[in-house]
Coordinates of C-alpha atoms in Angstrom, one line a residue:
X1 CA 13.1 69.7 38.8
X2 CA 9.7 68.2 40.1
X3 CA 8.9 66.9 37.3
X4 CA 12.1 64.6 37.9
X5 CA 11.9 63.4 41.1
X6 CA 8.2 62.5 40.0
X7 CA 9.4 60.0 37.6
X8 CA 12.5 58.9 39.7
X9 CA 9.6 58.2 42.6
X10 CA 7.9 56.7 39.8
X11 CA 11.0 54.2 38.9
X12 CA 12.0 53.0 42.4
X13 CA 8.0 52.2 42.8
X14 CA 7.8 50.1 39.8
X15 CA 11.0 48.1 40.5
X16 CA 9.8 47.4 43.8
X17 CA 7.0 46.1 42.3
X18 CA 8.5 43.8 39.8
X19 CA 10.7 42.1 42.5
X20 CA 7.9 41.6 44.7
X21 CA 6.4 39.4 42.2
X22 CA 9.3 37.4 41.1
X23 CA 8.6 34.7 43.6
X24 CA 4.7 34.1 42.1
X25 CA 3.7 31.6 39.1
X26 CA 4.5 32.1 36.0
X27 CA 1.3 32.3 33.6
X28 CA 4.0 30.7 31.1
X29 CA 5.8 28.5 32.7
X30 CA 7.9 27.7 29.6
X31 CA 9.1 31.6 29.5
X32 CA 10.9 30.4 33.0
X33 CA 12.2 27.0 32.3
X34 CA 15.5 27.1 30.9
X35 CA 18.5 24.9 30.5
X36 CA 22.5 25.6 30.2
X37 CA 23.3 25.0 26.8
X38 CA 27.3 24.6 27.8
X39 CA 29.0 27.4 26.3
X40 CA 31.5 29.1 28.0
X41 CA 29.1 32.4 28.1
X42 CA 26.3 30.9 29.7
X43 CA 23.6 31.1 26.9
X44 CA 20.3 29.3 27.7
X45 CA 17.5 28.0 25.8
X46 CA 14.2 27.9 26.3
X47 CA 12.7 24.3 27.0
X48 CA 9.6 23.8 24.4
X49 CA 9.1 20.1 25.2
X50 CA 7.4 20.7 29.1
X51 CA 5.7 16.8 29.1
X52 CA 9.2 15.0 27.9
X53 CA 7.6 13.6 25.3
X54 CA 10.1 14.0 22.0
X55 CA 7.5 16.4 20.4
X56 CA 8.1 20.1 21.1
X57 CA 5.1 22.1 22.4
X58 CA 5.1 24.0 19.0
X59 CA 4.3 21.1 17.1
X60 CA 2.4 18.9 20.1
X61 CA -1.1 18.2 19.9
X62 CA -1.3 16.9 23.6
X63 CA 1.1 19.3 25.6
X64 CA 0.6 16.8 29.0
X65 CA 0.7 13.6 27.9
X66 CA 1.8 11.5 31.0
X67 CA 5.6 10.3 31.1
X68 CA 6.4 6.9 29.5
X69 CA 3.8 6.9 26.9
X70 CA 4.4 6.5 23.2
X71 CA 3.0 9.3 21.3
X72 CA 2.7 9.9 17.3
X73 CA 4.3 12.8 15.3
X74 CA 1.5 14.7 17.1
X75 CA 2.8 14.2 20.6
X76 CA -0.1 12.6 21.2
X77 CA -0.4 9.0 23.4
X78 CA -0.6 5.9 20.7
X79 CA -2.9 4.6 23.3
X80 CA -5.1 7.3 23.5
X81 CA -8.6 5.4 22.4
X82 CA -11.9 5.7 22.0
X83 CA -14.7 3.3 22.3
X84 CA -17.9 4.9 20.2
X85 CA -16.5 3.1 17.1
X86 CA -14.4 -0.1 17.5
X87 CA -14.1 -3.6 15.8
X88 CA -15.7 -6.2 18.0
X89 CA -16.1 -10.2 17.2
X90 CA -19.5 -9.9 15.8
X91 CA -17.7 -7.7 12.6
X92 CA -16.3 -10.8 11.6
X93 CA -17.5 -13.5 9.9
X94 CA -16.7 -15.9 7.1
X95 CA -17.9 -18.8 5.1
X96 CA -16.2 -21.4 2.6
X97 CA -16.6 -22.2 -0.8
X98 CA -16.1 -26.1 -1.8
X99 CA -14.3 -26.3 -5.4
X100 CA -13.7 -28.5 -7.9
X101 CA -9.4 -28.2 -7.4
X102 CA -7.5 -26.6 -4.6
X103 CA -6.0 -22.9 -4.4
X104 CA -2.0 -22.5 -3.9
X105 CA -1.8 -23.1 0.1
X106 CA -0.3 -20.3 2.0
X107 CA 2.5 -23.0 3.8
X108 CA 3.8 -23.1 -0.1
X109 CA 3.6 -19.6 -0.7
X110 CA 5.0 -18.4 2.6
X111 CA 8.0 -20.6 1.8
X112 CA 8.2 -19.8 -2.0
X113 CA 12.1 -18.5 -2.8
X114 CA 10.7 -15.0 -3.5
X115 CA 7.4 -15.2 -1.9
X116 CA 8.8 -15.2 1.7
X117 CA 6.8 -13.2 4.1
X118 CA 9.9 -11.0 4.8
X119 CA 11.0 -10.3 1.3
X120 CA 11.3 -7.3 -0.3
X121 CA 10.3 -9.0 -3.8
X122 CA 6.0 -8.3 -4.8
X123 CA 4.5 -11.5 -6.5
X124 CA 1.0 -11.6 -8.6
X125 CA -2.1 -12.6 -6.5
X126 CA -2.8 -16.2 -5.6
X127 CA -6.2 -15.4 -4.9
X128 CA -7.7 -12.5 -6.0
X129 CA -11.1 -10.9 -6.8
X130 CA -13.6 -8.4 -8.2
X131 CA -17.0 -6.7 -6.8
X132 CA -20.2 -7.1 -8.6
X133 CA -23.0 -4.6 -8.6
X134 CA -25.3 -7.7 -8.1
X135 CA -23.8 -8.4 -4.6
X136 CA -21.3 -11.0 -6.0
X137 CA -18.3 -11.3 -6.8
X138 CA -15.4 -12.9 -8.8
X139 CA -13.0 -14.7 -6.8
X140 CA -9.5 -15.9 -9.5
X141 CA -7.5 -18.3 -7.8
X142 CA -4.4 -20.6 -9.1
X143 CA -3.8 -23.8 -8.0
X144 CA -0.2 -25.7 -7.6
X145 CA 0.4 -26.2 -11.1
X146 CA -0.3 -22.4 -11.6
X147 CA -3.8 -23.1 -13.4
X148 CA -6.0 -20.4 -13.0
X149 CA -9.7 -20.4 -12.5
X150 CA -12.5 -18.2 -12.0
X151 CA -15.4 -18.7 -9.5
X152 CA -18.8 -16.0 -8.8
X153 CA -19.8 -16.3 -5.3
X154 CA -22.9 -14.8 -3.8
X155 CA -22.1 -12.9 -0.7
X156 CA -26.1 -13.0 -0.2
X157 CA -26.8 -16.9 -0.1
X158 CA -23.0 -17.2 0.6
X159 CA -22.7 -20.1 -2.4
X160 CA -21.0 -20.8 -5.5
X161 CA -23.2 -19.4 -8.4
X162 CA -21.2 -20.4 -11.7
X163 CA -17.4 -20.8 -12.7
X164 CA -16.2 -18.6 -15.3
X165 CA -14.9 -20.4 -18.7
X166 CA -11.2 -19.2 -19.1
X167 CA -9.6 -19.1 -22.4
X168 CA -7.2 -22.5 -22.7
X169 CA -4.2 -20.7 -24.3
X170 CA -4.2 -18.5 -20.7
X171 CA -3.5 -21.8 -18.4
X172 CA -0.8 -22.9 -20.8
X173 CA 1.6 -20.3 -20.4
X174 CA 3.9 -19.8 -17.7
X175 CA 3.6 -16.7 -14.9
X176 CA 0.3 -14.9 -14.2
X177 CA 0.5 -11.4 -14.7
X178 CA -2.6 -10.2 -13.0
X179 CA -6.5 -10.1 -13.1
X180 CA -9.6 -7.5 -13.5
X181 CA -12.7 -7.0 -14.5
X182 CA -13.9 -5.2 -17.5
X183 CA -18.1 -5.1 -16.4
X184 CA -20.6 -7.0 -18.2
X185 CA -19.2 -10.3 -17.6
X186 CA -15.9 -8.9 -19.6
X187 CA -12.5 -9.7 -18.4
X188 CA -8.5 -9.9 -18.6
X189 CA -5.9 -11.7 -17.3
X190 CA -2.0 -11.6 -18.5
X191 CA 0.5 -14.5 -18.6
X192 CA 3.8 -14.8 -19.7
X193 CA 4.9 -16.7 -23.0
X194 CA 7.7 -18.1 -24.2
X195 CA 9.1 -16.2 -27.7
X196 CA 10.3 -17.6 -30.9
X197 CA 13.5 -17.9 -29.8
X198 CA 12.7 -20.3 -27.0
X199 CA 13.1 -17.9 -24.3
X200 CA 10.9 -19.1 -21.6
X201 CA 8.8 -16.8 -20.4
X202 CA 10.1 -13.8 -22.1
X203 CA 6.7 -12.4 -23.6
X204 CA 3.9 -10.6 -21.8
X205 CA 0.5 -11.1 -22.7
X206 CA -3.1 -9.6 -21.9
X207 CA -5.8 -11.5 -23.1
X208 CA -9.2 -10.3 -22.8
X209 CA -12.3 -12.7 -22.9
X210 CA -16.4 -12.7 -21.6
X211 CA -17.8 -15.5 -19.3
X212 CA -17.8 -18.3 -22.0
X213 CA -14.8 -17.7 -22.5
X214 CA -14.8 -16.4 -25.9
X215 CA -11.5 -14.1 -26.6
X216 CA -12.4 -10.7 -27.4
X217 CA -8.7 -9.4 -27.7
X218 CA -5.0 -10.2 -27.0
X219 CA -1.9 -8.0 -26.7
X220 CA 1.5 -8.4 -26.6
X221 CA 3.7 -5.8 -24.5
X222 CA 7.4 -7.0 -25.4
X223 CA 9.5 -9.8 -24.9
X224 CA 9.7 -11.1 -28.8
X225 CA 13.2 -10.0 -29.0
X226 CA 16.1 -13.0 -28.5
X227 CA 17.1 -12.2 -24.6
X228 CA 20.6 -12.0 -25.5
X229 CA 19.9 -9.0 -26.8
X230 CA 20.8 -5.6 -25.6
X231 CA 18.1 -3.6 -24.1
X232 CA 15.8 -6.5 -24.9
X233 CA 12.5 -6.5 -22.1
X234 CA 11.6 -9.8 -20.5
X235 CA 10.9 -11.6 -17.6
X236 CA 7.6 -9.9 -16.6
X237 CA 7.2 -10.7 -12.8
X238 CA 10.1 -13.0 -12.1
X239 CA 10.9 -11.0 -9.1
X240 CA 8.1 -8.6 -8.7
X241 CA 3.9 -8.0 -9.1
X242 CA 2.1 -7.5 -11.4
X243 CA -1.5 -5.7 -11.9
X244 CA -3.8 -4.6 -14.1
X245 CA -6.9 -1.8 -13.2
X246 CA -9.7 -0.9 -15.4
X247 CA -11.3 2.7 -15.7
X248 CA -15.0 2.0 -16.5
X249 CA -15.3 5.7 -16.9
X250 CA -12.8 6.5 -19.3
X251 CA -12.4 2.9 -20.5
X252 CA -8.4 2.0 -20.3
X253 CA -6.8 -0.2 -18.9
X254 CA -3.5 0.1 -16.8
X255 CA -0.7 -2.5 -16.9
X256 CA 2.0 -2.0 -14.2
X257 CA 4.6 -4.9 -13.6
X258 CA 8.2 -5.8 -12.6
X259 CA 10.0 -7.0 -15.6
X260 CA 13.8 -6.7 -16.7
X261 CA 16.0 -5.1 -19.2
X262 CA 19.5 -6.6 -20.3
X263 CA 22.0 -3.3 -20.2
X264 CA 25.7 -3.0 -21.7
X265 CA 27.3 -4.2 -18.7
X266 CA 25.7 -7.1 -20.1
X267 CA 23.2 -7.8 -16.7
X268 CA 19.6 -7.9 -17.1
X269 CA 18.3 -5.2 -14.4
X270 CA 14.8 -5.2 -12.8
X271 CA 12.5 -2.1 -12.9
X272 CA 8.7 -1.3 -13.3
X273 CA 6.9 -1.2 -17.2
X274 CA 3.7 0.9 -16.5
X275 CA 1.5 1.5 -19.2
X276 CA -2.1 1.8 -20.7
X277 CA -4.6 -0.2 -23.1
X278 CA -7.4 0.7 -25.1
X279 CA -10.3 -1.3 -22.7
X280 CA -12.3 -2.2 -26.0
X281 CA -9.8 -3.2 -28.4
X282 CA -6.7 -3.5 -26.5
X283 CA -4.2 -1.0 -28.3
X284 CA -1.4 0.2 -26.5
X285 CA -2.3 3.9 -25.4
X286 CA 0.4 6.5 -27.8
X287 CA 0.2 10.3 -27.3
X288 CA 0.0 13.0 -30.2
X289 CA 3.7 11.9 -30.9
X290 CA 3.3 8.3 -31.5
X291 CA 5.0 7.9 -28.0
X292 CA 3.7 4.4 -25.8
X293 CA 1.8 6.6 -22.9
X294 CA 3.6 5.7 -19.5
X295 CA 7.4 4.4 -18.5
X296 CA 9.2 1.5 -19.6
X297 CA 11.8 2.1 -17.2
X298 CA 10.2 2.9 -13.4
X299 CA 12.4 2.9 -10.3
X300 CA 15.2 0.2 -10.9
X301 CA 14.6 -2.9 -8.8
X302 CA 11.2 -2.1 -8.1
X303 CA 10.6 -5.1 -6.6
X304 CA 6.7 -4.6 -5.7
X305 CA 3.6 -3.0 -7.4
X306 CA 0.8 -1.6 -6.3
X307 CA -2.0 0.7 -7.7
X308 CA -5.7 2.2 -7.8
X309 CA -7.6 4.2 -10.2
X310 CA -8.9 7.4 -8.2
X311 CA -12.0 9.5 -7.9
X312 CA -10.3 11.9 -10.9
X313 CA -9.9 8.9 -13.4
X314 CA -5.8 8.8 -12.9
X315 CA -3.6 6.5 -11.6
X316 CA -1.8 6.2 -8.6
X317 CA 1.3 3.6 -8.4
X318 CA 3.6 2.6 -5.5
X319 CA 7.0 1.6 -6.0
X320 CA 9.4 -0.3 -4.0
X321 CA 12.6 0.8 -5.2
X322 CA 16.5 -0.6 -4.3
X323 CA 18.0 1.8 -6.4
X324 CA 17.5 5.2 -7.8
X325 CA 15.7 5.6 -5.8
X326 CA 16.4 3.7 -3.4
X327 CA 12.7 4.5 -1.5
X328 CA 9.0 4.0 -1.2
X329 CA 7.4 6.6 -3.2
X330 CA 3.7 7.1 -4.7
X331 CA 3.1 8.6 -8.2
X332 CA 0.4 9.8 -9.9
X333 CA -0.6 8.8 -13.9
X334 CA -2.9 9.9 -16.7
X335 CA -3.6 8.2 -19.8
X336 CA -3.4 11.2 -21.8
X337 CA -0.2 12.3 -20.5
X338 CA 1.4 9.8 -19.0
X339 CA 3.5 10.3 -15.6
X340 CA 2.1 13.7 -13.7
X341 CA 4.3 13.9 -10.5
X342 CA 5.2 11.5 -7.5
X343 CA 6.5 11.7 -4.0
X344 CA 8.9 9.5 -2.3
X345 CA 7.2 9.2 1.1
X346 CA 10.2 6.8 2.5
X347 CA 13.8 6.5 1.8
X348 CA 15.0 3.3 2.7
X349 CA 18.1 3.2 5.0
X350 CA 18.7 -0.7 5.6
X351 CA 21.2 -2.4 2.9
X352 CA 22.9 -0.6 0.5
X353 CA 22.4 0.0 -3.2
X354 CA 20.7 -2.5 -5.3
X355 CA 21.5 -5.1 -3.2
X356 CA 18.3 -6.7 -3.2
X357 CA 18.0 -6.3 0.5
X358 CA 15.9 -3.3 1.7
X359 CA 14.2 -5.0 5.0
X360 CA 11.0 -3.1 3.9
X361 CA 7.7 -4.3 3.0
X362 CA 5.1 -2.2 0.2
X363 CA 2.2 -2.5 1.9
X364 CA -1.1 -1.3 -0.2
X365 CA -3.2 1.8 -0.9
X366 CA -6.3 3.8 -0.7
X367 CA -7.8 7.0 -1.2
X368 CA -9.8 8.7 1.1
X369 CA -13.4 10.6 1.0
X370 CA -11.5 13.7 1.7
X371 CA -9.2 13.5 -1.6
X372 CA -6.0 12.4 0.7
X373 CA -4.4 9.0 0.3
X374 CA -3.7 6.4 3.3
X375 CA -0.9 4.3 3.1
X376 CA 0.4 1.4 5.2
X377 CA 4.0 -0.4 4.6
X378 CA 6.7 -2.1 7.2
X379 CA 10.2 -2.0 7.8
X380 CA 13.0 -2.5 10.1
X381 CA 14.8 0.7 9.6
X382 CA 15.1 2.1 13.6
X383 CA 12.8 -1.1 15.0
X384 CA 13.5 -3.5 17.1
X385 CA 11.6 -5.8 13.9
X386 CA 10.0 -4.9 10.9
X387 CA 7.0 -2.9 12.3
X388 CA 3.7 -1.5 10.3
X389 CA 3.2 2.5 10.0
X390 CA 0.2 4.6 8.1
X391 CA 1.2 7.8 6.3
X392 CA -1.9 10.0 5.1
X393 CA -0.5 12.1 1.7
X394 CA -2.2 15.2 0.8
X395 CA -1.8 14.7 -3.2
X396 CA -2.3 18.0 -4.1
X397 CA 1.2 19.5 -2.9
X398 CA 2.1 16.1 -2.7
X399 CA 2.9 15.9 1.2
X400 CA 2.6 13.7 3.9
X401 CA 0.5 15.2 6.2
X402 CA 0.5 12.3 9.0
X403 CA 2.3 9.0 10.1
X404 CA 2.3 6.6 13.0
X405 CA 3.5 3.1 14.0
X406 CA 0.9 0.7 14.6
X407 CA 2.8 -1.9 16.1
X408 CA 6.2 -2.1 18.3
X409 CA 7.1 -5.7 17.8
X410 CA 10.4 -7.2 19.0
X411 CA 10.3 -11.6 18.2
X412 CA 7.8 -11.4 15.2
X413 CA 7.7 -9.2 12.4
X414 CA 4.4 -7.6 9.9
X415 CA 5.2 -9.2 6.3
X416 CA 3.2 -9.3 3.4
X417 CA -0.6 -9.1 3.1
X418 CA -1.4 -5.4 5.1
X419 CA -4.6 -3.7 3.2
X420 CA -6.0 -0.1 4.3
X421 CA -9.4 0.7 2.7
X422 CA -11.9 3.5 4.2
X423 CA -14.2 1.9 6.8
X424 CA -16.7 4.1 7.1
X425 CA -17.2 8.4 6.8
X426 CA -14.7 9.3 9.6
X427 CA -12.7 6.0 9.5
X428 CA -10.0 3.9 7.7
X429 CA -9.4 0.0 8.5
X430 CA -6.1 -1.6 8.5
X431 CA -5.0 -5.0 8.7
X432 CA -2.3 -6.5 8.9
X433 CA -0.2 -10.4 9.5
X434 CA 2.3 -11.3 11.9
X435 CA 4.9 -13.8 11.4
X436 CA 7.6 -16.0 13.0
X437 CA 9.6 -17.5 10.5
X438 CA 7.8 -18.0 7.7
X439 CA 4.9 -18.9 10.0
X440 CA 2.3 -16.8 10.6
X441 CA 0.7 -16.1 13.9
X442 CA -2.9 -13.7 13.1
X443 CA -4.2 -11.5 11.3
X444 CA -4.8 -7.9 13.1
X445 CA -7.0 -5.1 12.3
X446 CA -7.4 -1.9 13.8
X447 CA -9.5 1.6 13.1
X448 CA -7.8 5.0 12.0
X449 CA -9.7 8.3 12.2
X450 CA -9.0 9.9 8.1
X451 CA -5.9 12.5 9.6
X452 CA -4.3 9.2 10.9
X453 CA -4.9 9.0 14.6
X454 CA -5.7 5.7 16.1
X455 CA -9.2 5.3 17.8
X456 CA -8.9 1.9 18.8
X457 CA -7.0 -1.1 20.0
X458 CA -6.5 -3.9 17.5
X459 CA -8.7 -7.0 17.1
X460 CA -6.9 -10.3 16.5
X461 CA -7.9 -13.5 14.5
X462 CA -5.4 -16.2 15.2
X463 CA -6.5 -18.6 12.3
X464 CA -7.6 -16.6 9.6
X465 CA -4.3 -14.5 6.6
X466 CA -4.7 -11.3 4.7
X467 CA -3.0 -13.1 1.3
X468 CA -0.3 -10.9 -0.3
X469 CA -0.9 -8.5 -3.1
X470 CA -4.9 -8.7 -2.7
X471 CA -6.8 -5.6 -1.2
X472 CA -9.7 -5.0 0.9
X473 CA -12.8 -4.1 -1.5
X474 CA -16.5 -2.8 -0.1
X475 CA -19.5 -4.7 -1.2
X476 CA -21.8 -3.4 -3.7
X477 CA -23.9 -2.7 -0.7
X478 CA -21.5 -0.6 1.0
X479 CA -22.4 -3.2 4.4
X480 CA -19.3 -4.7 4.8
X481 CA -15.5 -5.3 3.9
X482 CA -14.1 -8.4 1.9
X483 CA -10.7 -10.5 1.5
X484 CA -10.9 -13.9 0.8
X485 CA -8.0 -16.3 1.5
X486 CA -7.4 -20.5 0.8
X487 CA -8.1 -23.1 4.1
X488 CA -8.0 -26.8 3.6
X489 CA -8.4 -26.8 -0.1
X490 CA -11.2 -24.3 0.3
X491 CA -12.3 -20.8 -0.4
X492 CA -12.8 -19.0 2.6
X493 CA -14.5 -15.5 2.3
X494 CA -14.1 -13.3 5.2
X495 CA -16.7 -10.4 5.7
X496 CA -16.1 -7.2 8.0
X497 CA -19.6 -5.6 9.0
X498 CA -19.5 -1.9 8.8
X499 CA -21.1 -0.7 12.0

């Protein structure tokens, strides 16, 4: 009987207790907060999003990030900076090359029928170039006519050093299907030919060739069949890019372009054609089976290419697809055994099926110290315009592991010409155009830390353009970044100190 009015005394004292404290802080203030979810019984549910900024605590980086700011997927502010590492004026310089013709102006490619800076469709470079061990490098431009031309420019004496002989049957074809170098003074460019039948522009061709211009091997792809053909393959980039990387390493080369395919509803569809060469003699890559190594047939209307050859010797495509899929997606390549596995890191929601009208731009590609892979592209899906964002994909799973926006625009818009490239141990540069109209109005570059958080505010040049389906490449010296771009009939070579 004692024993139960011990731990009755016992009860009463520790429920006294517990309502004396009710009225004190809560060490968890979330285990307090809670909201009516409506239903007739009552039910509430814990509030996990205490700073009102879209990101639930669980998942939210920065739990007090003041109200009104605009965070990333980490709930952390956009704005949040810092200033150890940041682009200032004195990163930028540039310097112009006088040549014997002119490069394609940008006011004619900017108002080209597919080269628009809003369209979906890729186009081959109109300036392009390689690094050179030697501190130079080799700058292939095209002029009006489409004539292509080669010139080495010292980034050291910042001068013209020789032009590079090109093979004459190359300038008298019709499209240019892309540019590399091969080392030693080696390389390849591809062009489109006209076949037997007289279907213009039906063929594609790689020629490769050394400084004097001497060919040292040319390959045909497909096109020699008469276009009225079923399943016949022309048209390489008509409405698309084109590219071609080199391996020094394992010596192959990869050829990935837009081209199309006439199918029994008697249409000729556009998809990518990605496959390898032999870098010494040019054969088309087979496996054990006598199978061509890659994919004639890659995303349907993949209207823009992009690629790089990574630290493990593969190859790692994007794809701007407007039907099946109808996405953004990244893929990974060997030349042994072809296509490994992919990820479609964006599923387009403007337009409808291959209509031709996705609203989205590719953007470009790089791969990181850490193994991961940055990647910037635009679109209008859920913007007030089309608007820039960086996605960091962990290609082992594949996943993305990070994205933000880096720009909120409303009049103008980010088209063509963004490049992402690893600025130095701990960061990534991006850059990026603006337009109105077909006009554009700067060129804008801005610091990433490698997991995709922004460290700095943009830096703006009004007069200089990041020219489509060209990249940002390091100098052999590892000092500074490179694009190059066209200015009054001129070469103009931009350099980006490194800090």
């Amino acid at each position: 009987m004692q024993h139960f009015k011990n731990l009755l005394l016992l009860s009463i004292f520790s429920s006294i207790f517990i309502l004396s404290n009710c009225g004190e802080d809560n060490e968890d203030p979330a285990a307090d907060q809670t909201i009516n979810n409506g239903n007739a019984e009552g039910d509430s549910t814990i509030v996990l999003d205490l700073d009102g900024d879209g990101v639930l605590d669980t998942d939210d980086a920065c739990l007090d990030t003041p109200s009104g700011e605009v965070v990333d997927d980490n709930g952390c502010p956009i704005t949040d900076t810092v200033t150890e590492t940041s682009l200032q004026q004195e990163n930028f310089s540039e310097f112009s090359i006088s040549l014997s013709g002119s490069p394609h102006p940008l006011a004619g490619i900017a108002n080209g029928a597919y080269t628009k800076p809003h369209s979906p469709y890729g186009m081959a470079p109109f300036i392009d170039f390689v690094v050179n061990t030697d501190n130079t490098i080799d700058v292939l431009w095209r002029d009006v006519s489409n004539n292509k031309f080669i010139s080495k420019i010292s980034l050291e004496t910042k001068s013209l050093v020789e032009e590079i002989n090109i093979p004459t049957k190359i300038n008298n074809q019709q499209r240019f299907l892309g540019f590399e170098s091969l080392g030693n003074d080696r390389y390849i460019i591809g062009y489109s030919k006209d076949n037997e039948f007289g279907d213009v522009g039906a063929e594609a061709w790689y020629t490769a060739f050394d400084k004097t211009g001497t060919e040292l091997f040319s390959t045909r792809l497909w096109g020699e069949e008469k276009q009225t053909n079923t399943w016949s393959k022309g048209q390489p980039s008509q409405a698309g890019s084109a590219l071609i990387r080199y391996s020094e390493e394992n010596d192959f080369i990869v050829i990935y372009l837009a081209h199309t395919m006439l199918w029994d509803d008697g249409v000729r569809h556009q998809a990518g054609w990605l496959g390898f060469l032999d870098g010494n003699t040019g054969e088309i890559l087979k496996n054990t089976n006598g199978n061509r190594i890659g994919n004639g047939w890659f995303f349907s209307h993949n209207f823009d290419q992009r690629g790089i050859i990574s630290s493990q010797n593969t190859f790692y495509s994007l794809a701007h697809g407007d039907a099946y899929p109808r996405a953004l997606g990244i893929d990974v390549w060997s030349h042994i055994n072809g296509h490994e596995y992919g990820l479609d890191y964006y599923e387009i929601k403007n337009g409808s099926l291959g209509q031709n009208k996705t609203l989205t731009t590719t953007g470009d590609l790089t791969e990181l110290s850490n193994g991961n892979v940055a990647i910037v592209y635009s679109t209008e899906d859920d913007r007030q315009a089309r608007d820039l964002k960086i996605s960091i994909i962990d290609m082992n799973e594949p996943k993305i592991e990070h994205e933000v926006w880096l720009t909120s625009l409303d009049q103008q818009y980010v088209g063509w010409g963004s490049k992402v490239i690893q600025y130095d141990e701990e960061h990534i540069l991006v850059g990026w155009n603006t337009f109105d109209d077909n006009q554009g109005t700067g060129s804008h570059f801005i610091l990433i830390r490698l997991d995709g958080t922004l460290t700095t505010e943009a830096h703006s040049l009004e007069k200089s353009v990041l020219y489509p389906a060209q990249s940002f490449k390091k100098s052999a010296d590892g000092k500074s970044i490179i694009f190059v771009s066209e200015e009054g009939g001129e070469l103009k070579v931009h350099v980006i100190d490194i800090n």
